[in-house]
mmCIF file with all atom_site columns, C-alpha atoms and ligand atoms in Angstrom:
data_model
loop_
_atom_site.group_PDB
_atom_site.id
_atom_site.type_symbol
_atom_site.label_atom_id
_atom_site.label_alt_id
_atom_site.label_comp_id
_atom_site.label_asym_id
_atom_site.label_entity_id
_atom_site.label_seq_id
_atom_site.pdbx_PDB_ins_code
_atom_site.Cartn_x
_atom_site.Cartn_y
_atom_site.Cartn_z
_atom_site.occupancy
_atom_site.B_iso_or_equiv
_atom_site.pdbx_formal_charge
_atom_site.auth_seq_id
_atom_site.auth_comp_id
_atom_site.auth_asym_id
_atom_site.auth_atom_id
_atom_site.pdbx_PDB_model_num
ATOM   1   C  CA  . UNK A 1 1   ? 19.373  -10.856 -16.468 1.00 0.00 ? 1   UNK A CA  1
ATOM   2   C  CA  . UNK A 1 2   ? 19.078  -11.152 -12.723 1.00 0.00 ? 2   UNK A CA  1
ATOM   3   C  CA  . UNK A 1 3   ? 19.806  -13.995 -10.325 1.00 0.00 ? 3   UNK A CA  1
ATOM   4   C  CA  . UNK A 1 4   ? 16.957  -16.444 -9.664  1.00 0.00 ? 4   UNK A CA  1
ATOM   5   C  CA  . UNK A 1 5   ? 17.066  -15.541 -5.976  1.00 0.00 ? 5   UNK A CA  1
ATOM   6   C  CA  . UNK A 1 6   ? 16.394  -11.881 -6.806  1.00 0.00 ? 6   UNK A CA  1
ATOM   7   C  CA  . UNK A 1 7   ? 13.734  -12.756 -9.394  1.00 0.00 ? 7   UNK A CA  1
ATOM   8   C  CA  . UNK A 1 8   ? 11.876  -14.861 -6.804  1.00 0.00 ? 8   UNK A CA  1
ATOM   9   C  CA  . UNK A 1 9   ? 12.088  -12.133 -4.170  1.00 0.00 ? 9   UNK A CA  1
ATOM   10  C  CA  . UNK A 1 10  ? 10.773  -9.506  -6.616  1.00 0.00 ? 10  UNK A CA  1
ATOM   11  C  CA  . UNK A 1 11  ? 7.877   -11.782 -7.574  1.00 0.00 ? 11  UNK A CA  1
ATOM   12  C  CA  . UNK A 1 12  ? 7.089   -12.252 -3.898  1.00 0.00 ? 12  UNK A CA  1
ATOM   13  C  CA  . UNK A 1 13  ? 6.949   -8.493  -3.430  1.00 0.00 ? 13  UNK A CA  1
ATOM   14  C  CA  . UNK A 1 14  ? 4.733   -8.154  -6.518  1.00 0.00 ? 14  UNK A CA  1
ATOM   15  C  CA  . UNK A 1 15  ? 2.315   -10.504 -4.763  1.00 0.00 ? 15  UNK A CA  1
ATOM   16  C  CA  . UNK A 1 16  ? 2.595   -8.506  -1.510  1.00 0.00 ? 16  UNK A CA  1
ATOM   17  C  CA  . UNK A 1 17  ? 1.705   -5.275  -3.338  1.00 0.00 ? 17  UNK A CA  1
ATOM   18  C  CA  . UNK A 1 18  ? -1.299  -6.966  -4.957  1.00 0.00 ? 18  UNK A CA  1
ATOM   19  C  CA  . UNK A 1 19  ? -2.356  -8.196  -1.519  1.00 0.00 ? 19  UNK A CA  1
ATOM   20  C  CA  . UNK A 1 20  ? -2.077  -4.623  -0.184  1.00 0.00 ? 20  UNK A CA  1
ATOM   21  C  CA  . UNK A 1 21  ? -4.352  -3.467  -2.990  1.00 0.00 ? 21  UNK A CA  1
ATOM   22  C  CA  . UNK A 1 22  ? -6.823  -6.262  -2.202  1.00 0.00 ? 22  UNK A CA  1
ATOM   23  C  CA  . UNK A 1 23  ? -6.751  -5.472  1.537   1.00 0.00 ? 23  UNK A CA  1
ATOM   24  C  CA  . UNK A 1 24  ? -7.507  -1.789  0.938   1.00 0.00 ? 24  UNK A CA  1
ATOM   25  C  CA  . UNK A 1 25  ? -10.262 -2.657  -1.527  1.00 0.00 ? 25  UNK A CA  1
ATOM   26  C  CA  . UNK A 1 26  ? -11.836 -4.760  1.225   1.00 0.00 ? 26  UNK A CA  1
ATOM   27  C  CA  . UNK A 1 27  ? -11.516 -1.823  3.616   1.00 0.00 ? 27  UNK A CA  1
ATOM   28  C  CA  . UNK A 1 28  ? -13.150 0.456   1.009   1.00 0.00 ? 28  UNK A CA  1
ATOM   29  C  CA  . UNK A 1 29  ? -16.081 -1.970  0.875   1.00 0.00 ? 29  UNK A CA  1
ATOM   30  C  CA  . UNK A 1 30  ? -16.270 -1.977  4.688   1.00 0.00 ? 30  UNK A CA  1
ATOM   31  C  CA  . UNK A 1 31  ? -16.379 1.834   4.799   1.00 0.00 ? 31  UNK A CA  1
ATOM   32  C  CA  . UNK A 1 32  ? -19.099 1.837   2.121   1.00 0.00 ? 32  UNK A CA  1
ATOM   33  C  CA  . UNK A 1 33  ? -21.092 -0.582  4.292   1.00 0.00 ? 33  UNK A CA  1
ATOM   34  C  CA  . UNK A 1 34  ? -21.004 1.795   7.261   1.00 0.00 ? 34  UNK A CA  1
ATOM   35  C  CA  . UNK A 1 35  ? -21.785 4.806   5.069   1.00 0.00 ? 35  UNK A CA  1
ATOM   36  C  CA  . UNK A 1 36  ? -18.435 6.534   5.461   1.00 0.00 ? 36  UNK A CA  1
ATOM   37  C  CA  . UNK A 1 37  ? -18.037 7.531   1.814   1.00 0.00 ? 37  UNK A CA  1
ATOM   38  C  CA  . UNK A 1 38  ? -14.983 9.736   2.343   1.00 0.00 ? 38  UNK A CA  1
ATOM   39  C  CA  . UNK A 1 39  ? -13.065 6.939   4.075   1.00 0.00 ? 39  UNK A CA  1
ATOM   40  C  CA  . UNK A 1 40  ? -14.131 4.599   1.256   1.00 0.00 ? 40  UNK A CA  1
ATOM   41  C  CA  . UNK A 1 41  ? -12.829 7.047   -1.349  1.00 0.00 ? 41  UNK A CA  1
ATOM   42  C  CA  . UNK A 1 42  ? -9.500  7.333   0.465   1.00 0.00 ? 42  UNK A CA  1
ATOM   43  C  CA  . UNK A 1 43  ? -9.208  3.536   0.512   1.00 0.00 ? 43  UNK A CA  1
ATOM   44  C  CA  . UNK A 1 44  ? -10.051 3.263   -3.190  1.00 0.00 ? 44  UNK A CA  1
ATOM   45  C  CA  . UNK A 1 45  ? -7.266  5.744   -3.981  1.00 0.00 ? 45  UNK A CA  1
ATOM   46  C  CA  . UNK A 1 46  ? -4.931  3.641   -1.818  1.00 0.00 ? 46  UNK A CA  1
ATOM   47  C  CA  . UNK A 1 47  ? -6.061  0.487   -3.651  1.00 0.00 ? 47  UNK A CA  1
ATOM   48  C  CA  . UNK A 1 48  ? -5.063  2.077   -6.970  1.00 0.00 ? 48  UNK A CA  1
ATOM   49  C  CA  . UNK A 1 49  ? -1.774  3.298   -5.570  1.00 0.00 ? 49  UNK A CA  1
ATOM   50  C  CA  . UNK A 1 50  ? -0.884  -0.242  -4.499  1.00 0.00 ? 50  UNK A CA  1
ATOM   51  C  CA  . UNK A 1 51  ? -1.648  -1.455  -8.017  1.00 0.00 ? 51  UNK A CA  1
ATOM   52  C  CA  . UNK A 1 52  ? 0.839   1.121   -9.287  1.00 0.00 ? 52  UNK A CA  1
ATOM   53  C  CA  . UNK A 1 53  ? 3.400   -0.299  -6.835  1.00 0.00 ? 53  UNK A CA  1
ATOM   54  C  CA  . UNK A 1 54  ? 2.675   -3.833  -8.064  1.00 0.00 ? 54  UNK A CA  1
ATOM   55  C  CA  . UNK A 1 55  ? 3.071   -2.755  -11.694 1.00 0.00 ? 55  UNK A CA  1
ATOM   56  C  CA  . UNK A 1 56  ? 6.424   -1.147  -10.929 1.00 0.00 ? 56  UNK A CA  1
ATOM   57  C  CA  . UNK A 1 57  ? 7.651   -4.607  -9.872  1.00 0.00 ? 57  UNK A CA  1
ATOM   58  C  CA  . UNK A 1 58  ? 5.986   -6.205  -12.910 1.00 0.00 ? 58  UNK A CA  1
ATOM   59  C  CA  . UNK A 1 59  ? 7.713   -3.764  -15.275 1.00 0.00 ? 59  UNK A CA  1
ATOM   60  C  CA  . UNK A 1 60  ? 11.075  -3.963  -13.539 1.00 0.00 ? 60  UNK A CA  1
ATOM   61  C  CA  . UNK A 1 61  ? 11.139  -7.787  -13.639 1.00 0.00 ? 61  UNK A CA  1
ATOM   62  C  CA  . UNK A 1 62  ? 10.589  -7.614  -17.407 1.00 0.00 ? 62  UNK A CA  1
ATOM   63  C  CA  . UNK A 1 63  ? 13.145  -4.856  -17.874 1.00 0.00 ? 63  UNK A CA  1
ATOM   64  C  CA  . UNK A 1 64  ? 15.699  -7.205  -16.359 1.00 0.00 ? 64  UNK A CA  1
ATOM   65  C  CA  . UNK A 1 65  ? 14.656  -9.938  -18.803 1.00 0.00 ? 65  UNK A CA  1
ATOM   66  C  CA  . UNK A 1 66  ? 13.314  -12.069 -15.957 1.00 0.00 ? 66  UNK A CA  1
ATOM   67  C  CA  . UNK A 1 67  ? 10.018  -13.904 -15.562 1.00 0.00 ? 67  UNK A CA  1
ATOM   68  C  CA  . UNK A 1 68  ? 6.919   -12.638 -13.767 1.00 0.00 ? 68  UNK A CA  1
ATOM   69  C  CA  . UNK A 1 69  ? 5.291   -15.402 -11.783 1.00 0.00 ? 69  UNK A CA  1
ATOM   70  C  CA  . UNK A 1 70  ? 1.815   -14.665 -10.414 1.00 0.00 ? 70  UNK A CA  1
ATOM   71  C  CA  . UNK A 1 71  ? 0.659   -16.641 -7.384  1.00 0.00 ? 71  UNK A CA  1
ATOM   72  C  CA  . UNK A 1 72  ? -2.536  -16.667 -5.322  1.00 0.00 ? 72  UNK A CA  1
ATOM   73  C  CA  . UNK A 1 73  ? -3.470  -13.574 -3.383  1.00 0.00 ? 73  UNK A CA  1
ATOM   74  C  CA  . UNK A 1 74  ? -4.617  -14.284 0.168   1.00 0.00 ? 74  UNK A CA  1
ATOM   75  C  CA  . UNK A 1 75  ? -8.152  -13.241 1.122   1.00 0.00 ? 75  UNK A CA  1
ATOM   76  C  CA  . UNK A 1 76  ? -8.207  -10.101 3.280   1.00 0.00 ? 76  UNK A CA  1
ATOM   77  C  CA  . UNK A 1 77  ? -10.507 -9.577  6.283   1.00 0.00 ? 77  UNK A CA  1
ATOM   78  C  CA  . UNK A 1 78  ? -13.922 -8.210  5.380   1.00 0.00 ? 78  UNK A CA  1
ATOM   79  C  CA  . UNK A 1 79  ? -14.974 -6.593  8.633   1.00 0.00 ? 79  UNK A CA  1
ATOM   80  C  CA  . UNK A 1 80  ? -13.460 -4.249  11.205  1.00 0.00 ? 80  UNK A CA  1
ATOM   81  C  CA  . UNK A 1 81  ? -14.818 -3.171  14.598  1.00 0.00 ? 81  UNK A CA  1
ATOM   82  C  CA  . UNK A 1 82  ? -14.382 0.530   13.870  1.00 0.00 ? 82  UNK A CA  1
ATOM   83  C  CA  . UNK A 1 83  ? -12.670 2.988   11.511  1.00 0.00 ? 83  UNK A CA  1
ATOM   84  C  CA  . UNK A 1 84  ? -9.863  3.154   14.080  1.00 0.00 ? 84  UNK A CA  1
ATOM   85  C  CA  . UNK A 1 85  ? -9.400  -0.637  14.007  1.00 0.00 ? 85  UNK A CA  1
ATOM   86  C  CA  . UNK A 1 86  ? -9.187  -0.545  10.204  1.00 0.00 ? 86  UNK A CA  1
ATOM   87  C  CA  . UNK A 1 87  ? -6.597  2.241   10.176  1.00 0.00 ? 87  UNK A CA  1
ATOM   88  C  CA  . UNK A 1 88  ? -4.581  0.594   12.934  1.00 0.00 ? 88  UNK A CA  1
ATOM   89  C  CA  . UNK A 1 89  ? -4.348  -2.382  10.607  1.00 0.00 ? 89  UNK A CA  1
ATOM   90  C  CA  . UNK A 1 90  ? -3.293  -0.120  7.711   1.00 0.00 ? 90  UNK A CA  1
ATOM   91  C  CA  . UNK A 1 91  ? -0.483  1.281   9.851   1.00 0.00 ? 91  UNK A CA  1
ATOM   92  C  CA  . UNK A 1 92  ? 0.600   -2.175  11.003  1.00 0.00 ? 92  UNK A CA  1
ATOM   93  C  CA  . UNK A 1 93  ? 0.435   -3.498  7.451   1.00 0.00 ? 93  UNK A CA  1
ATOM   94  C  CA  . UNK A 1 94  ? 2.546   -0.650  6.082   1.00 0.00 ? 94  UNK A CA  1
ATOM   95  C  CA  . UNK A 1 95  ? 5.176   -1.258  8.765   1.00 0.00 ? 95  UNK A CA  1
ATOM   96  C  CA  . UNK A 1 96  ? 5.249   -4.890  7.639   1.00 0.00 ? 96  UNK A CA  1
ATOM   97  C  CA  . UNK A 1 97  ? 5.668   -3.823  3.993   1.00 0.00 ? 97  UNK A CA  1
ATOM   98  C  CA  . UNK A 1 98  ? 8.546   -1.533  5.023   1.00 0.00 ? 98  UNK A CA  1
ATOM   99  C  CA  . UNK A 1 99  ? 10.198  -4.593  6.583   1.00 0.00 ? 99  UNK A CA  1
ATOM   100 C  CA  . UNK A 1 100 ? 9.727   -6.558  3.343   1.00 0.00 ? 100 UNK A CA  1
ATOM   101 C  CA  . UNK A 1 101 ? 11.263  -3.736  1.275   1.00 0.00 ? 101 UNK A CA  1
ATOM   102 C  CA  . UNK A 1 102 ? 14.183  -3.481  3.696   1.00 0.00 ? 102 UNK A CA  1
ATOM   103 C  CA  . UNK A 1 103 ? 14.773  -7.232  3.428   1.00 0.00 ? 103 UNK A CA  1
ATOM   104 C  CA  . UNK A 1 104 ? 14.758  -6.923  -0.368  1.00 0.00 ? 104 UNK A CA  1
ATOM   105 C  CA  . UNK A 1 105 ? 17.340  -4.128  -0.216  1.00 0.00 ? 105 UNK A CA  1
ATOM   106 C  CA  . UNK A 1 106 ? 19.503  -6.260  2.062   1.00 0.00 ? 106 UNK A CA  1
ATOM   107 C  CA  . UNK A 1 107 ? 19.271  -9.139  -0.421  1.00 0.00 ? 107 UNK A CA  1
ATOM   108 C  CA  . UNK A 1 108 ? 20.077  -6.901  -3.419  1.00 0.00 ? 108 UNK A CA  1
ATOM   109 C  CA  . UNK A 1 109 ? 23.123  -5.513  -1.606  1.00 0.00 ? 109 UNK A CA  1
ATOM   110 C  CA  . UNK A 1 110 ? 24.349  -8.954  -0.523  1.00 0.00 ? 110 UNK A CA  1
ATOM   111 C  CA  . UNK A 1 111 ? 23.984  -10.211 -4.121  1.00 0.00 ? 111 UNK A CA  1
ATOM   112 C  CA  . UNK A 1 112 ? 25.776  -7.080  -5.420  1.00 0.00 ? 112 UNK A CA  1
ATOM   113 C  CA  . UNK A 1 113 ? 22.757  -6.255  -7.609  1.00 0.00 ? 113 UNK A CA  1
ATOM   114 C  CA  . UNK A 1 114 ? 23.181  -2.472  -7.768  1.00 0.00 ? 114 UNK A CA  1
ATOM   115 C  CA  . UNK A 1 115 ? 20.367  -1.930  -10.292 1.00 0.00 ? 115 UNK A CA  1
ATOM   116 C  CA  . UNK A 1 116 ? 17.827  -3.689  -8.076  1.00 0.00 ? 116 UNK A CA  1
ATOM   117 C  CA  . UNK A 1 117 ? 19.060  -1.782  -5.050  1.00 0.00 ? 117 UNK A CA  1
ATOM   118 C  CA  . UNK A 1 118 ? 18.638  1.446   -7.024  1.00 0.00 ? 118 UNK A CA  1
ATOM   119 C  CA  . UNK A 1 119 ? 15.124  0.426   -8.163  1.00 0.00 ? 119 UNK A CA  1
ATOM   120 C  CA  . UNK A 1 120 ? 14.130  -0.344  -4.562  1.00 0.00 ? 120 UNK A CA  1
ATOM   121 C  CA  . UNK A 1 121 ? 15.176  3.050   -3.230  1.00 0.00 ? 121 UNK A CA  1
ATOM   122 C  CA  . UNK A 1 122 ? 11.954  4.571   -4.632  1.00 0.00 ? 122 UNK A CA  1
ATOM   123 C  CA  . UNK A 1 123 ? 10.041  2.152   -2.388  1.00 0.00 ? 123 UNK A CA  1
ATOM   124 C  CA  . UNK A 1 124 ? 12.215  2.954   0.625   1.00 0.00 ? 124 UNK A CA  1
ATOM   125 C  CA  . UNK A 1 125 ? 11.165  6.620   0.326   1.00 0.00 ? 125 UNK A CA  1
ATOM   126 C  CA  . UNK A 1 126 ? 7.552   5.720   -0.479  1.00 0.00 ? 126 UNK A CA  1
ATOM   127 C  CA  . UNK A 1 127 ? 7.257   3.599   2.673   1.00 0.00 ? 127 UNK A CA  1
ATOM   128 C  CA  . UNK A 1 128 ? 8.189   6.586   4.847   1.00 0.00 ? 128 UNK A CA  1
ATOM   129 C  CA  . UNK A 1 129 ? 5.202   8.413   3.343   1.00 0.00 ? 129 UNK A CA  1
ATOM   130 C  CA  . UNK A 1 130 ? 2.909   5.383   3.563   1.00 0.00 ? 130 UNK A CA  1
ATOM   131 C  CA  . UNK A 1 131 ? 3.598   4.864   7.273   1.00 0.00 ? 131 UNK A CA  1
ATOM   132 C  CA  . UNK A 1 132 ? 3.336   8.552   8.037   1.00 0.00 ? 132 UNK A CA  1
ATOM   133 C  CA  . UNK A 1 133 ? -0.047  9.085   6.354   1.00 0.00 ? 133 UNK A CA  1
ATOM   134 C  CA  . UNK A 1 134 ? -1.542  5.976   8.008   1.00 0.00 ? 134 UNK A CA  1
ATOM   135 C  CA  . UNK A 1 135 ? -0.219  7.007   11.422  1.00 0.00 ? 135 UNK A CA  1
ATOM   136 C  CA  . UNK A 1 136 ? -1.606  10.531  11.011  1.00 0.00 ? 136 UNK A CA  1
ATOM   137 C  CA  . UNK A 1 137 ? -5.121  9.152   10.436  1.00 0.00 ? 137 UNK A CA  1
ATOM   138 C  CA  . UNK A 1 138 ? -4.797  6.722   13.370  1.00 0.00 ? 138 UNK A CA  1
ATOM   139 C  CA  . UNK A 1 139 ? -3.876  9.670   15.626  1.00 0.00 ? 139 UNK A CA  1
ATOM   140 C  CA  . UNK A 1 140 ? -6.838  11.722  14.385  1.00 0.00 ? 140 UNK A CA  1
ATOM   141 C  CA  . UNK A 1 141 ? -9.229  8.817   14.969  1.00 0.00 ? 141 UNK A CA  1
ATOM   142 C  CA  . UNK A 1 142 ? -7.884  8.294   18.489  1.00 0.00 ? 142 UNK A CA  1
ATOM   143 C  CA  . UNK A 1 143 ? -8.358  11.966  19.282  1.00 0.00 ? 143 UNK A CA  1
ATOM   144 C  CA  . UNK A 1 144 ? -11.952 12.150  18.092  1.00 0.00 ? 144 UNK A CA  1
ATOM   145 C  CA  . UNK A 1 145 ? -12.995 9.076   20.114  1.00 0.00 ? 145 UNK A CA  1
ATOM   146 C  CA  . UNK A 1 146 ? -16.755 8.598   19.957  1.00 0.00 ? 146 UNK A CA  1
ATOM   147 C  CA  . UNK A 1 147 ? -17.497 12.066  18.572  1.00 0.00 ? 147 UNK A CA  1
ATOM   148 C  CA  . UNK A 1 148 ? -19.743 11.428  15.512  1.00 0.00 ? 148 UNK A CA  1
ATOM   149 C  CA  . UNK A 1 149 ? -19.558 15.038  14.316  1.00 0.00 ? 149 UNK A CA  1
ATOM   150 C  CA  . UNK A 1 150 ? -15.798 15.008  14.206  1.00 0.00 ? 150 UNK A CA  1
ATOM   151 C  CA  . UNK A 1 151 ? -15.876 11.612  12.497  1.00 0.00 ? 151 UNK A CA  1
ATOM   152 C  CA  . UNK A 1 152 ? -18.121 13.110  9.826   1.00 0.00 ? 152 UNK A CA  1
ATOM   153 C  CA  . UNK A 1 153 ? -15.698 16.043  9.405   1.00 0.00 ? 153 UNK A CA  1
ATOM   154 C  CA  . UNK A 1 154 ? -12.781 13.613  9.001   1.00 0.00 ? 154 UNK A CA  1
ATOM   155 C  CA  . UNK A 1 155 ? -14.846 11.609  6.501   1.00 0.00 ? 155 UNK A CA  1
ATOM   156 C  CA  . UNK A 1 156 ? -15.259 14.767  4.403   1.00 0.00 ? 156 UNK A CA  1
ATOM   157 C  CA  . UNK A 1 157 ? -11.560 15.560  4.685   1.00 0.00 ? 157 UNK A CA  1
ATOM   158 C  CA  . UNK A 1 158 ? -10.472 12.082  3.566   1.00 0.00 ? 158 UNK A CA  1
ATOM   159 C  CA  . UNK A 1 159 ? -13.004 12.176  0.734   1.00 0.00 ? 159 UNK A CA  1
ATOM   160 C  CA  . UNK A 1 160 ? -10.985 14.968  -0.871  1.00 0.00 ? 160 UNK A CA  1
ATOM   161 C  CA  . UNK A 1 161 ? -8.168  12.559  -1.702  1.00 0.00 ? 161 UNK A CA  1
ATOM   162 C  CA  . UNK A 1 162 ? -7.809  12.167  -5.443  1.00 0.00 ? 162 UNK A CA  1
ATOM   163 C  CA  . UNK A 1 163 ? -5.827  9.387   -7.038  1.00 0.00 ? 163 UNK A CA  1
ATOM   164 C  CA  . UNK A 1 164 ? -3.532  10.630  -9.769  1.00 0.00 ? 164 UNK A CA  1
ATOM   165 C  CA  . UNK A 1 165 ? -2.256  7.928   -12.067 1.00 0.00 ? 165 UNK A CA  1
ATOM   166 C  CA  . UNK A 1 166 ? 1.475   8.163   -12.835 1.00 0.00 ? 166 UNK A CA  1
ATOM   167 C  CA  . UNK A 1 167 ? 0.611   8.454   -16.568 1.00 0.00 ? 167 UNK A CA  1
ATOM   168 C  CA  . UNK A 1 168 ? -1.684  11.454  -15.905 1.00 0.00 ? 168 UNK A CA  1
ATOM   169 C  CA  . UNK A 1 169 ? 0.968   13.058  -13.678 1.00 0.00 ? 169 UNK A CA  1
ATOM   170 C  CA  . UNK A 1 170 ? 3.445   12.805  -16.586 1.00 0.00 ? 170 UNK A CA  1
ATOM   171 C  CA  . UNK A 1 171 ? 0.880   14.382  -18.924 1.00 0.00 ? 171 UNK A CA  1
ATOM   172 C  CA  . UNK A 1 172 ? 0.499   11.262  -21.079 1.00 0.00 ? 172 UNK A CA  1
HETATM 173 FE FE1 . LIG B 2 .   ? 2.913   -0.585  -1.566  1.00 0.00 ? 201 LIG B FE1 1
HETATM 174 FE FE2 . LIG B 2 .   ? 1.445   0.694   0.828   1.00 0.00 ? 201 LIG B FE2 1
HETATM 175 O  O1  . LIG B 2 .   ? 2.994   0.047   0.099   1.00 0.00 ? 201 LIG B O1  1
#
């Protein structure tokens, strides 16, 4: 059993991960609308990855014999001025999520909840990757500027991203 304070904070993060998934799904739809199929595919993979993150919280809350409490998910934006504007928001959003994870770690440590701290360390490492991959795409988009050919090349590159579900990765 975990303290109510920790249970509430974990539920809040479960909601934040679901919001991330919803935000990236909205970005996938935006990229579809401007015919950038590779960008859309990348965003769909990211949407699924965020669902995996959310389910990690869902499972962990149950493992600790606590109660999952689902609340409303805020509506994401539906439109961006450019691919760069969308990816700048991804980068900003991931930095915000890193802050939320760090706050959770601080809470777990202050409540002497070692198991929760240990569980959260996976997310600490994951956020380094999340920020880095978003920043890399922002930098590429800044470099290509208005060059449509290079945008098309990047679209093809991002379209190669394949989502691997954790179950498939474990050979289940
Ligand atoms: Fe769940 Fe993109 O962090």
